[in-house]
GROMACS .gro file of C-alpha atoms in nm:
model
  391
    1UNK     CA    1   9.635  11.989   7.431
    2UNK     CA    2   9.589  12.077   7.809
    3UNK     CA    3   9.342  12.030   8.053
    4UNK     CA    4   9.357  12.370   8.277
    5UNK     CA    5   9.045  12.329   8.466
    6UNK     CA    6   8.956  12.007   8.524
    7UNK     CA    7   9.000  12.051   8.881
    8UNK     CA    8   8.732  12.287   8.877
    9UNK     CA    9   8.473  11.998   8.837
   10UNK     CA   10   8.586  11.832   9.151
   11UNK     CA   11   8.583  12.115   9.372
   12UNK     CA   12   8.231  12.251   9.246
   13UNK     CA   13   8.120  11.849   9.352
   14UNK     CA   14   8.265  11.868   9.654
   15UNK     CA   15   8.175  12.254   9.785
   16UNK     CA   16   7.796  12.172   9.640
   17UNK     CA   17   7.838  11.839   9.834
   18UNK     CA   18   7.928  12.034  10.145
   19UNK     CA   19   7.628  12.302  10.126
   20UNK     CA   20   7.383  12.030  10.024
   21UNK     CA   21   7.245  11.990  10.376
   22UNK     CA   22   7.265  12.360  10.477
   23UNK     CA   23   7.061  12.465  10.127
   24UNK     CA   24   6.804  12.234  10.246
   25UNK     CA   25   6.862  11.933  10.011
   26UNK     CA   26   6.929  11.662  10.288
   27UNK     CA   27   7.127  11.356  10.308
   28UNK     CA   28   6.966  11.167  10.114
   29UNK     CA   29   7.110  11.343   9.833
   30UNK     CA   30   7.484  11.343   9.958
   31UNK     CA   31   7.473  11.012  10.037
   32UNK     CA   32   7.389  10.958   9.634
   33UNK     CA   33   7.680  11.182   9.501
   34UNK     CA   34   7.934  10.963   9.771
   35UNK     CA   35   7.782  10.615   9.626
   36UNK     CA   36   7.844  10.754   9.244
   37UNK     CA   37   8.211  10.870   9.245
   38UNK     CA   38   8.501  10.593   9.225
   39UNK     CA   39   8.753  10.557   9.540
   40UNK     CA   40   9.126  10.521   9.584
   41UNK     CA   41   9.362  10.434   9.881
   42UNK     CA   42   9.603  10.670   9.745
   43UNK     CA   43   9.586  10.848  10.103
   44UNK     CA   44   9.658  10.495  10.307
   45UNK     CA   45   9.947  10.398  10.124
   46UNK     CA   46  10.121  10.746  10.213
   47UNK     CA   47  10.136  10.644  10.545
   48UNK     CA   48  10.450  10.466  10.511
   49UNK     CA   49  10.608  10.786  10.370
   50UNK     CA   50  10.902  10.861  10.595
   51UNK     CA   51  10.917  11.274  10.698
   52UNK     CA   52  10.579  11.376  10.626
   53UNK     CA   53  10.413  11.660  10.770
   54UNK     CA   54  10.213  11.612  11.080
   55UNK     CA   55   9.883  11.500  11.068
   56UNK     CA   56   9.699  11.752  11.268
   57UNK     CA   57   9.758  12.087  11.206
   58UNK     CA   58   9.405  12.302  11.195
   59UNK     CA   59   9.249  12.200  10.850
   60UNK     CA   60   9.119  11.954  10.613
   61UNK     CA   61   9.341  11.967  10.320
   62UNK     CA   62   9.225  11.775  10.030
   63UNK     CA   63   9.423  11.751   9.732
   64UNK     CA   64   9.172  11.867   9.408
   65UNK     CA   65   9.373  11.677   9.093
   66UNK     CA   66   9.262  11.792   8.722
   67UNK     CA   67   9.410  11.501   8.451
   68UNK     CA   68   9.381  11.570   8.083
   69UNK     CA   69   9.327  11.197   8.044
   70UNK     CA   70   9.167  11.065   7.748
   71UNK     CA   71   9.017  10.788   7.981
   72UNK     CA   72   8.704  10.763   8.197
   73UNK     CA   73   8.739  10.675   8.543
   74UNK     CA   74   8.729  10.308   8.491
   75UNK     CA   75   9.053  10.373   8.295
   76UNK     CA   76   8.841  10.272   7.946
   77UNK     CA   77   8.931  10.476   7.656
   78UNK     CA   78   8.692  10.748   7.557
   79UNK     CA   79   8.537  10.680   7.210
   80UNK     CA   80   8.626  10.911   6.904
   81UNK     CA   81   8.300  11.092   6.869
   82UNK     CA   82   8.386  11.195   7.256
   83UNK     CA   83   8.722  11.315   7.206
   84UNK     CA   84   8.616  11.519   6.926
   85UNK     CA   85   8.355  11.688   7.117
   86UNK     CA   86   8.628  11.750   7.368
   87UNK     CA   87   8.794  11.911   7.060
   88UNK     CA   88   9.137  11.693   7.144
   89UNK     CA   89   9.260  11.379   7.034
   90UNK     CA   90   9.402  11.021   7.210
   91UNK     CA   91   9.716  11.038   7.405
   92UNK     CA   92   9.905  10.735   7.560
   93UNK     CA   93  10.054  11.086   7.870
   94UNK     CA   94   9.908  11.163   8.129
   95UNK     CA   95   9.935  11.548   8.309
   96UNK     CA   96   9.781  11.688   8.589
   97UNK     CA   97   9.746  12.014   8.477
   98UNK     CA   98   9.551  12.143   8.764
   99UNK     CA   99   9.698  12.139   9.117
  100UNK     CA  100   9.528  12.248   9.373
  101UNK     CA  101   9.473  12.250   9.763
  102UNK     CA  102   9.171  12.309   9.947
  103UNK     CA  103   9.223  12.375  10.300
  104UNK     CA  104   8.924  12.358  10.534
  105UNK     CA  105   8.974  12.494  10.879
  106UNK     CA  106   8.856  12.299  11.157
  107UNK     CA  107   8.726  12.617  11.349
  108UNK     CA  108   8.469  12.679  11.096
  109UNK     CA  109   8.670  12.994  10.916
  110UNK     CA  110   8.747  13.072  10.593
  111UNK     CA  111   8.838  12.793  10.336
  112UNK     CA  112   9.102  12.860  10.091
  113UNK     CA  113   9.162  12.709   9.757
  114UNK     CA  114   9.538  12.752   9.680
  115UNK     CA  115   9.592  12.681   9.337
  116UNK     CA  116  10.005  12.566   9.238
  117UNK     CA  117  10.101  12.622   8.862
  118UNK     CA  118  10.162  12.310   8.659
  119UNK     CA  119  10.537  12.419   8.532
  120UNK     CA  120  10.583  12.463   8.925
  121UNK     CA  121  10.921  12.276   8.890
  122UNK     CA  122  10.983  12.013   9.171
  123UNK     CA  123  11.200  11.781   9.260
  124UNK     CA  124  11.012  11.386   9.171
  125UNK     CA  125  11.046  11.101   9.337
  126UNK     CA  126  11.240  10.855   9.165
  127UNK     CA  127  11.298  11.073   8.927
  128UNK     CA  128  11.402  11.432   8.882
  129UNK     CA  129  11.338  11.784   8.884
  130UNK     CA  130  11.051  11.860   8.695
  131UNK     CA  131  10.770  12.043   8.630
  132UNK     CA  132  10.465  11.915   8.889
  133UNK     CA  133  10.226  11.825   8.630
  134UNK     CA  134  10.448  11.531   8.516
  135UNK     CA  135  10.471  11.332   8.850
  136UNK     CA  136  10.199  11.204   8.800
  137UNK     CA  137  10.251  11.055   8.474
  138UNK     CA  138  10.632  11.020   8.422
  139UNK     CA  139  10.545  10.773   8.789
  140UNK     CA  140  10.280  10.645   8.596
  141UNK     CA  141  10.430  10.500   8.290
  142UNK     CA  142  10.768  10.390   8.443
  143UNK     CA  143  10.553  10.145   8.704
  144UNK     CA  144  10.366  10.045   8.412
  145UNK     CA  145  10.686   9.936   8.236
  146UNK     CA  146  10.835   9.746   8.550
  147UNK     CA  147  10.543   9.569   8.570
  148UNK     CA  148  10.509   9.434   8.246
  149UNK     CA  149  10.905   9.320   8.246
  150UNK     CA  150  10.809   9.145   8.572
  151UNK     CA  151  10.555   8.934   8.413
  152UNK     CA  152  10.240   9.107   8.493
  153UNK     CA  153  10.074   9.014   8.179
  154UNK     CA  154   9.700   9.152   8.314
  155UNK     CA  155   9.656   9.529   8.134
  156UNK     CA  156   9.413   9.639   8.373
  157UNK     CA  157   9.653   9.567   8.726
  158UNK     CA  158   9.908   9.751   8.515
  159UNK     CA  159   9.668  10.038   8.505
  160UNK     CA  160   9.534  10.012   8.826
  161UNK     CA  161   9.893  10.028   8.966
  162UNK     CA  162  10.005  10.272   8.774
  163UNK     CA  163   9.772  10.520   8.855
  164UNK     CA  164   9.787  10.435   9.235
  165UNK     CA  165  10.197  10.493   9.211
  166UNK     CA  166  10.123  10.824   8.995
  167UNK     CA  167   9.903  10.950   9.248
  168UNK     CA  168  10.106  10.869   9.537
  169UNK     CA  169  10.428  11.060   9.390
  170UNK     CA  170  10.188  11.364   9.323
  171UNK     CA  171  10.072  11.362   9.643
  172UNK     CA  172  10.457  11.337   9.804
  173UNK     CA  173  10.547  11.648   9.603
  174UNK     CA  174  10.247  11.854   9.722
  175UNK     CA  175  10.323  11.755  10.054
  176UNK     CA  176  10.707  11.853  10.011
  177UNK     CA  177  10.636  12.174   9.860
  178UNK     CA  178  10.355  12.299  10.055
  179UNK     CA  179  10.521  12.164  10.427
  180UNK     CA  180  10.132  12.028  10.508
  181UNK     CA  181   9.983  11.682  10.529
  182UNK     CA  182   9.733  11.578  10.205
  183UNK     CA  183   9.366  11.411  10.400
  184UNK     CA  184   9.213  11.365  10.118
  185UNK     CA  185   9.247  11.342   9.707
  186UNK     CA  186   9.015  11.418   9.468
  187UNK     CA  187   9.027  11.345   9.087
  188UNK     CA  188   8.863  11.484   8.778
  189UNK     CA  189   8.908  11.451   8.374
  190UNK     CA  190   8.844  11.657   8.144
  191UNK     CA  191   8.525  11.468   8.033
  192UNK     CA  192   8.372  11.508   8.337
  193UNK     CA  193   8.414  11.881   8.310
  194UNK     CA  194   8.265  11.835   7.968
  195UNK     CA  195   7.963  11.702   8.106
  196UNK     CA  196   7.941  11.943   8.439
  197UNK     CA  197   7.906  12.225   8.229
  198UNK     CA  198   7.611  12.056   8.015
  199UNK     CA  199   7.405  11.928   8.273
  200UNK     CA  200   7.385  12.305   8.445
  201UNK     CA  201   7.324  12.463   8.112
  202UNK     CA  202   7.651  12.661   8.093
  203UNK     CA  203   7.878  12.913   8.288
  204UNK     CA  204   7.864  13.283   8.261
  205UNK     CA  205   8.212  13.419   8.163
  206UNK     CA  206   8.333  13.789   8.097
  207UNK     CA  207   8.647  13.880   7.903
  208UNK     CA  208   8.811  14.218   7.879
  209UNK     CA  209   8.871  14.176   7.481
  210UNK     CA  210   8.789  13.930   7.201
  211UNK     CA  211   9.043  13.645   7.173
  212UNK     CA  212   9.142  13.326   7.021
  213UNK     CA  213   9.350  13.025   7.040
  214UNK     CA  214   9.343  12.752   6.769
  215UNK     CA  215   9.540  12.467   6.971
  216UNK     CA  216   9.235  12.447   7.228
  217UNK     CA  217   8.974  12.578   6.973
  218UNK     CA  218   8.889  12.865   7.153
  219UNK     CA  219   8.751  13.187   6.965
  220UNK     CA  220   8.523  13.394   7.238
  221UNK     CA  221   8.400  13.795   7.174
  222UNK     CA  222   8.473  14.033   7.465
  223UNK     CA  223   8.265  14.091   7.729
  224UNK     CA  224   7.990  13.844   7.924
  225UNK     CA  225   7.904  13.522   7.754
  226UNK     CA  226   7.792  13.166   7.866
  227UNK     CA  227   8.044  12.897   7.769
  228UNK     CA  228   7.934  12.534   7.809
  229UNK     CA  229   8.069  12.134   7.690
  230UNK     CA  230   8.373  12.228   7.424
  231UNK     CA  231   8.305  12.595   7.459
  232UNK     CA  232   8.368  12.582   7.813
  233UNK     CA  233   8.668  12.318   7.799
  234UNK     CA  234   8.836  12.607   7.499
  235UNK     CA  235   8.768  12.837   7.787
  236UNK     CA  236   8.960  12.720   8.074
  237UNK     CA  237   9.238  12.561   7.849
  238UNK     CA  238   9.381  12.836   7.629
  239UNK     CA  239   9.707  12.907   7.671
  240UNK     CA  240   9.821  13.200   7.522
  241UNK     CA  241   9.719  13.436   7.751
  242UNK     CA  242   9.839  13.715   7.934
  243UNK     CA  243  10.103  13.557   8.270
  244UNK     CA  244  10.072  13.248   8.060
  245UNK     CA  245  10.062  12.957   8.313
  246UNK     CA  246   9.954  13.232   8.599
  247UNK     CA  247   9.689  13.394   8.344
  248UNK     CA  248   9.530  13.026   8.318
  249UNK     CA  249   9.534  13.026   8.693
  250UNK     CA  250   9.342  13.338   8.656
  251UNK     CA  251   9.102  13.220   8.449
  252UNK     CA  252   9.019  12.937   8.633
  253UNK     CA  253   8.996  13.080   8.958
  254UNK     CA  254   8.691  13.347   8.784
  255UNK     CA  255   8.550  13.049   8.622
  256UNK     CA  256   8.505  12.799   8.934
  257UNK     CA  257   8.304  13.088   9.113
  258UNK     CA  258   8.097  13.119   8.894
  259UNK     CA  259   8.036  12.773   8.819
  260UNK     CA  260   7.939  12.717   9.175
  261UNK     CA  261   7.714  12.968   9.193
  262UNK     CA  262   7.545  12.871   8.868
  263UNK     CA  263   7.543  12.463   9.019
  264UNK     CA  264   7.386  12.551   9.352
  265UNK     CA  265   7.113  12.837   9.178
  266UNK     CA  266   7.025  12.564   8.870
  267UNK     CA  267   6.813  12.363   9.036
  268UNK     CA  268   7.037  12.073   9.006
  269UNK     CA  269   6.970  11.895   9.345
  270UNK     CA  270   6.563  11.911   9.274
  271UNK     CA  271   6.536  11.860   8.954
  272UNK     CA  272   6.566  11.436   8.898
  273UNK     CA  273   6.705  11.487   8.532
  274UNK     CA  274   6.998  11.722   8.641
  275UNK     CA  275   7.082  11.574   8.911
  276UNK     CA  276   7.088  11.207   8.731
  277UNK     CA  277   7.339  11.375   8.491
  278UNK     CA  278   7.487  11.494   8.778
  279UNK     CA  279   7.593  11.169   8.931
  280UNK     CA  280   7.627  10.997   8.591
  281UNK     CA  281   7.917  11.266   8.521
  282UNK     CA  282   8.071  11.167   8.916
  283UNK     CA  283   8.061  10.795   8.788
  284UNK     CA  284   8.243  10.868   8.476
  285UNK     CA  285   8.507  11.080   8.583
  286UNK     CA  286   8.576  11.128   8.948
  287UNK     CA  287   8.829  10.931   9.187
  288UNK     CA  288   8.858  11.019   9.526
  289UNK     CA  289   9.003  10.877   9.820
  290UNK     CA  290   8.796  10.588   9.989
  291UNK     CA  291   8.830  10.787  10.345
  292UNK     CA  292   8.638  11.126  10.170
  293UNK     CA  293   8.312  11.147  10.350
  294UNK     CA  294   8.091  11.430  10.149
  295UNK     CA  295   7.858  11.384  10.464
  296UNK     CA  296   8.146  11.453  10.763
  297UNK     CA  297   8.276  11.692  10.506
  298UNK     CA  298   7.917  11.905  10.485
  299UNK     CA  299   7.872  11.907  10.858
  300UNK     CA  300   8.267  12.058  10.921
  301UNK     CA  301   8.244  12.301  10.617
  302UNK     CA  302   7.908  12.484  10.686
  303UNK     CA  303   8.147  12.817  10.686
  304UNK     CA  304   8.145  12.760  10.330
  305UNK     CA  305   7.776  12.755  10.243
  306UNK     CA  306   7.807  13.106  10.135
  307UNK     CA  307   8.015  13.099   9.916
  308UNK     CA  308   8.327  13.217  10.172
  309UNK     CA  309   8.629  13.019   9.965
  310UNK     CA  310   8.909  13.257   9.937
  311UNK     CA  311   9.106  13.145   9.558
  312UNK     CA  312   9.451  13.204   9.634
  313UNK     CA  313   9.819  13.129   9.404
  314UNK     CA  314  10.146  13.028   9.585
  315UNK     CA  315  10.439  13.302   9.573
  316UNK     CA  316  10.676  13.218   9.243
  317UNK     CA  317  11.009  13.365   9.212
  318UNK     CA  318  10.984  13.336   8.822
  319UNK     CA  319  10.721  13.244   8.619
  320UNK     CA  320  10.909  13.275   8.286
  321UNK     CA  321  11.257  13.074   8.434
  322UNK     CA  322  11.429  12.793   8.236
  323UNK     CA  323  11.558  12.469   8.370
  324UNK     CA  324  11.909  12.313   8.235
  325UNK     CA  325  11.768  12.125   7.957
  326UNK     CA  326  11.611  12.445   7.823
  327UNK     CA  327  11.222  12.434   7.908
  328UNK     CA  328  11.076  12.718   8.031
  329UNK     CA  329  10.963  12.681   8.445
  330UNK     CA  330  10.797  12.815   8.725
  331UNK     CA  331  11.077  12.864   8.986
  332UNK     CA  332  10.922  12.936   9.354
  333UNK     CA  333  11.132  12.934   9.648
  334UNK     CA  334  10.983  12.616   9.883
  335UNK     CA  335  11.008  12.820  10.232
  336UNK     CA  336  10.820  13.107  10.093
  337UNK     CA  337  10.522  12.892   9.961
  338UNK     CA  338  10.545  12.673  10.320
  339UNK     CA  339  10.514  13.030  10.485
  340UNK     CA  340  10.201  13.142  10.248
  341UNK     CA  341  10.008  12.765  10.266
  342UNK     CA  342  10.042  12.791  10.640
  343UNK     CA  343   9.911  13.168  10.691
  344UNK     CA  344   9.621  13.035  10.522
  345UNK     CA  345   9.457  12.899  10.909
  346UNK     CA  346   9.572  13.236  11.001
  347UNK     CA  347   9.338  13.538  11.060
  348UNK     CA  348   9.161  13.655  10.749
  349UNK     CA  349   9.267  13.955  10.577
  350UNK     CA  350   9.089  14.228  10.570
  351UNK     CA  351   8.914  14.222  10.206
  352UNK     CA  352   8.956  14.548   9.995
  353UNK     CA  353   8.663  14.679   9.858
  354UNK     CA  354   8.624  14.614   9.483
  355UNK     CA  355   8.660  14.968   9.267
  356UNK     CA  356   8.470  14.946   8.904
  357UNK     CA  357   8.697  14.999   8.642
  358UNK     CA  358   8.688  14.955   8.241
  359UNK     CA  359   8.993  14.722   8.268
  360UNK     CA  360   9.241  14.565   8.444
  361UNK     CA  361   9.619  14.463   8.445
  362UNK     CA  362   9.685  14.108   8.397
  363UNK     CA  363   9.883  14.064   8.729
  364UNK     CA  364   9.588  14.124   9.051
  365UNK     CA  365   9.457  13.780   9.170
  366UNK     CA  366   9.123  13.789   9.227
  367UNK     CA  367   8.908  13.679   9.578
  368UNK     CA  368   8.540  13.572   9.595
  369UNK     CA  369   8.266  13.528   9.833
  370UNK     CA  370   7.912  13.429   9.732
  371UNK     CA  371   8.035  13.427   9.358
  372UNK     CA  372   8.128  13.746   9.350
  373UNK     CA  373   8.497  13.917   9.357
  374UNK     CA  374   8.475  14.077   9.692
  375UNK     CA  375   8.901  14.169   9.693
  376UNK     CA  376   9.200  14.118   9.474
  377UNK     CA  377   9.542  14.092   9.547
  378UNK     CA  378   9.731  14.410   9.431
  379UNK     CA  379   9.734  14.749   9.343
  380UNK     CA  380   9.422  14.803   9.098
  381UNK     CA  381   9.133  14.557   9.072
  382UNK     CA  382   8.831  14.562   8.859
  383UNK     CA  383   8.473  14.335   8.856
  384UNK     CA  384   8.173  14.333   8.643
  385UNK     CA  385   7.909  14.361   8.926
  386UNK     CA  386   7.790  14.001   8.938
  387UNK     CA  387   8.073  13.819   8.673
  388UNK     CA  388   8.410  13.920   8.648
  389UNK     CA  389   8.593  13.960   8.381
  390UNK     CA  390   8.945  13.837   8.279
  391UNK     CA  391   9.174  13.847   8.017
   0.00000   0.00000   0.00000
């Protein structure tokens, strides 16, 4: 079973992280989610990666990772009883099922959350051609296996370097297909996710029609509903939907606005309970690079306090391809999605107007601003007034 929006906990941590001090809750706070989430050099050891993009090139770009592994960020096992409120069951893979860039521009515009579909098929390090949510893993594993004929008889250093190598070879493919230079990474399970969603109480969701998919357990009525813990995991990690790996993107993309508008209006930063859950759900299941400073990160993204993140998919060429052994793909052409990451520092489109409709065809991509669609790319678009609704 799939995790297909992890990421969504990270980036709700880090954009509620980055408004914190412009809503008025101080530094105090910040300084509490930085101390609670678990770090990684992941971005130091890429410096030795030969033909990487430049450095500097007009935005924070910070890697947002979701893993659907069954481990908390300590790399300890989660229990049974955890796994089945997760509705899923122990697996020795790892996939990163949610990629996704967040690119912060340094002249205060527009951020833009550019989302790349996990049968995105890559070329691997080491490796081969793929499909992106298995560098990660496949990188994993095989260092795990080196290690151990090498002598290393310690499980945890195992671990420990297998993730680090895992991460590193995700990171080199994002850079290679998206032409810019990774800052910083940010990690997320699926049980943190889980525990987001409880400690605000829910998300409010909207769905064209009724639907129901028994590999992730979800079974959800049409029309506006709050989803939370396994509800809200079933949510974002069906799969047969409409654009199947593109439809999840969809899904995701209507689902992280509106979980950051429900995180910053819950009264999560005042109230001491929530926001104890808060961090305890940072210290279980987020890993972010040890140069990530939520404070530097606050005071450069105040463009972002309203809500101004712009959800955005790379170009694909085929979303229903197959690769030579037979699986199906998401071909994309690399210059084209080089070309799209890199308009994103350039002047903002003019947003369409949103037009009310009863539905909506599968295919427009929707844009948000203060947790509300404000624009969707193509032809016909449709929002509920305050929640969207999606397939």
């Amino acid at each position: 079973m799939r995790v297909a929006l992890a990421f969504g906990r990270v980036l709700v941590a880090l954009l509620s992280a980055a408004v914190l001090a412009v809503a008025g809750y101080g530094w105090v706070t910040l300084k509490r989610v930085q101390e609670s989430v678990n770090t990684t050099d992941v971005i130091a050891v890429l410096s030795d990666v030969p033909d990487s993009p430049p450095m500097i090139d007009g935005a924070t770009d910070i890697l947002l990772v979701g893993s659907d592994s069954r481990t908390d960020a300590q790399g300890a096992q989660l229990p049974p009883g955890v796994l089945r409120q997760l509705r899923t069951e122990a697996s020795d893979g790892v996939n990163t099922d949610t990629v996704i860039v967040l690119r912060v521009p340094h002249d205060g515009g527009r951020a833009t959350a550019v989302s790349i579909p996990r049968d995105t098929y890559v070329p691997i390090p080491d490796y081969r051609e793929d499909k992106i949510n298995q560098a990660y893993g496949v990188t994993k594993y095989a260092t795990i296996r080196r290690l151990r004929e090498e002598g290393v008889g310690d499980a945890a250093e195992r671990e420990k370097q297998g993730d680090q190598a895992g991460r590193k070879a995700l990171v080199q493919v994002v850079q290679d297909l998206t032409g810019i230079r990774v800052d910083h990474y940010a990690e997320i399970n699926l049980y943190g996710f889980y525990l987001l969603t409880e400690v605000i109480g829910g998300v409010d969701v909207c769905l064209n029609s009724g639907t129901s998919d028994p590999a992730s357990g979800a079974d959800f009525r049409a029309g506006p509903q709050r989803v939370t813990g396994g509800d809200a995991l079933a949510f974002v990690r069906q799969r047969n939907l409409p654009g199947g790996d593109l439809g999840r993107i969809r899904r995701q993309q209507v689902f992280l606005s509106a979980a950051v508008s429900q995180l910053l209006s819950a009264g999560t930063f005042t109230d001491q309970e929530k926001l104890g859950g808060l961090l305890d759900a940072a210290a279980k299941s987020i890993v972010v690079d040890d140069g990530l400073d939520l404070v530097a990160l606050a005071q450069q993204a105040r463009g972002m306090a309203g809500g101004t993140v712009e959800f955005a998919t790379i170009p694909v060429v085929d979303a229903n391809a197959r690769n030579d052994r037979g699986q199906s793909v998401v071909a994309v052409d690399v210059a084209a999605v080089r070309a799209f990451v890199a308009d994103r520092l350039g002047p903002a489109n003019t947003l369409v107007p949103v037009t009310t409709t009863t539905s909506a065809p599968p295919s427009p991509t929707p844009r948000f601003a203060g947790g509300k669609v404000v624009g969707v790319d193509g032809a016909r678009r449709a929002a509920q007034p305050d929640v969207p609704c999606v397939d």
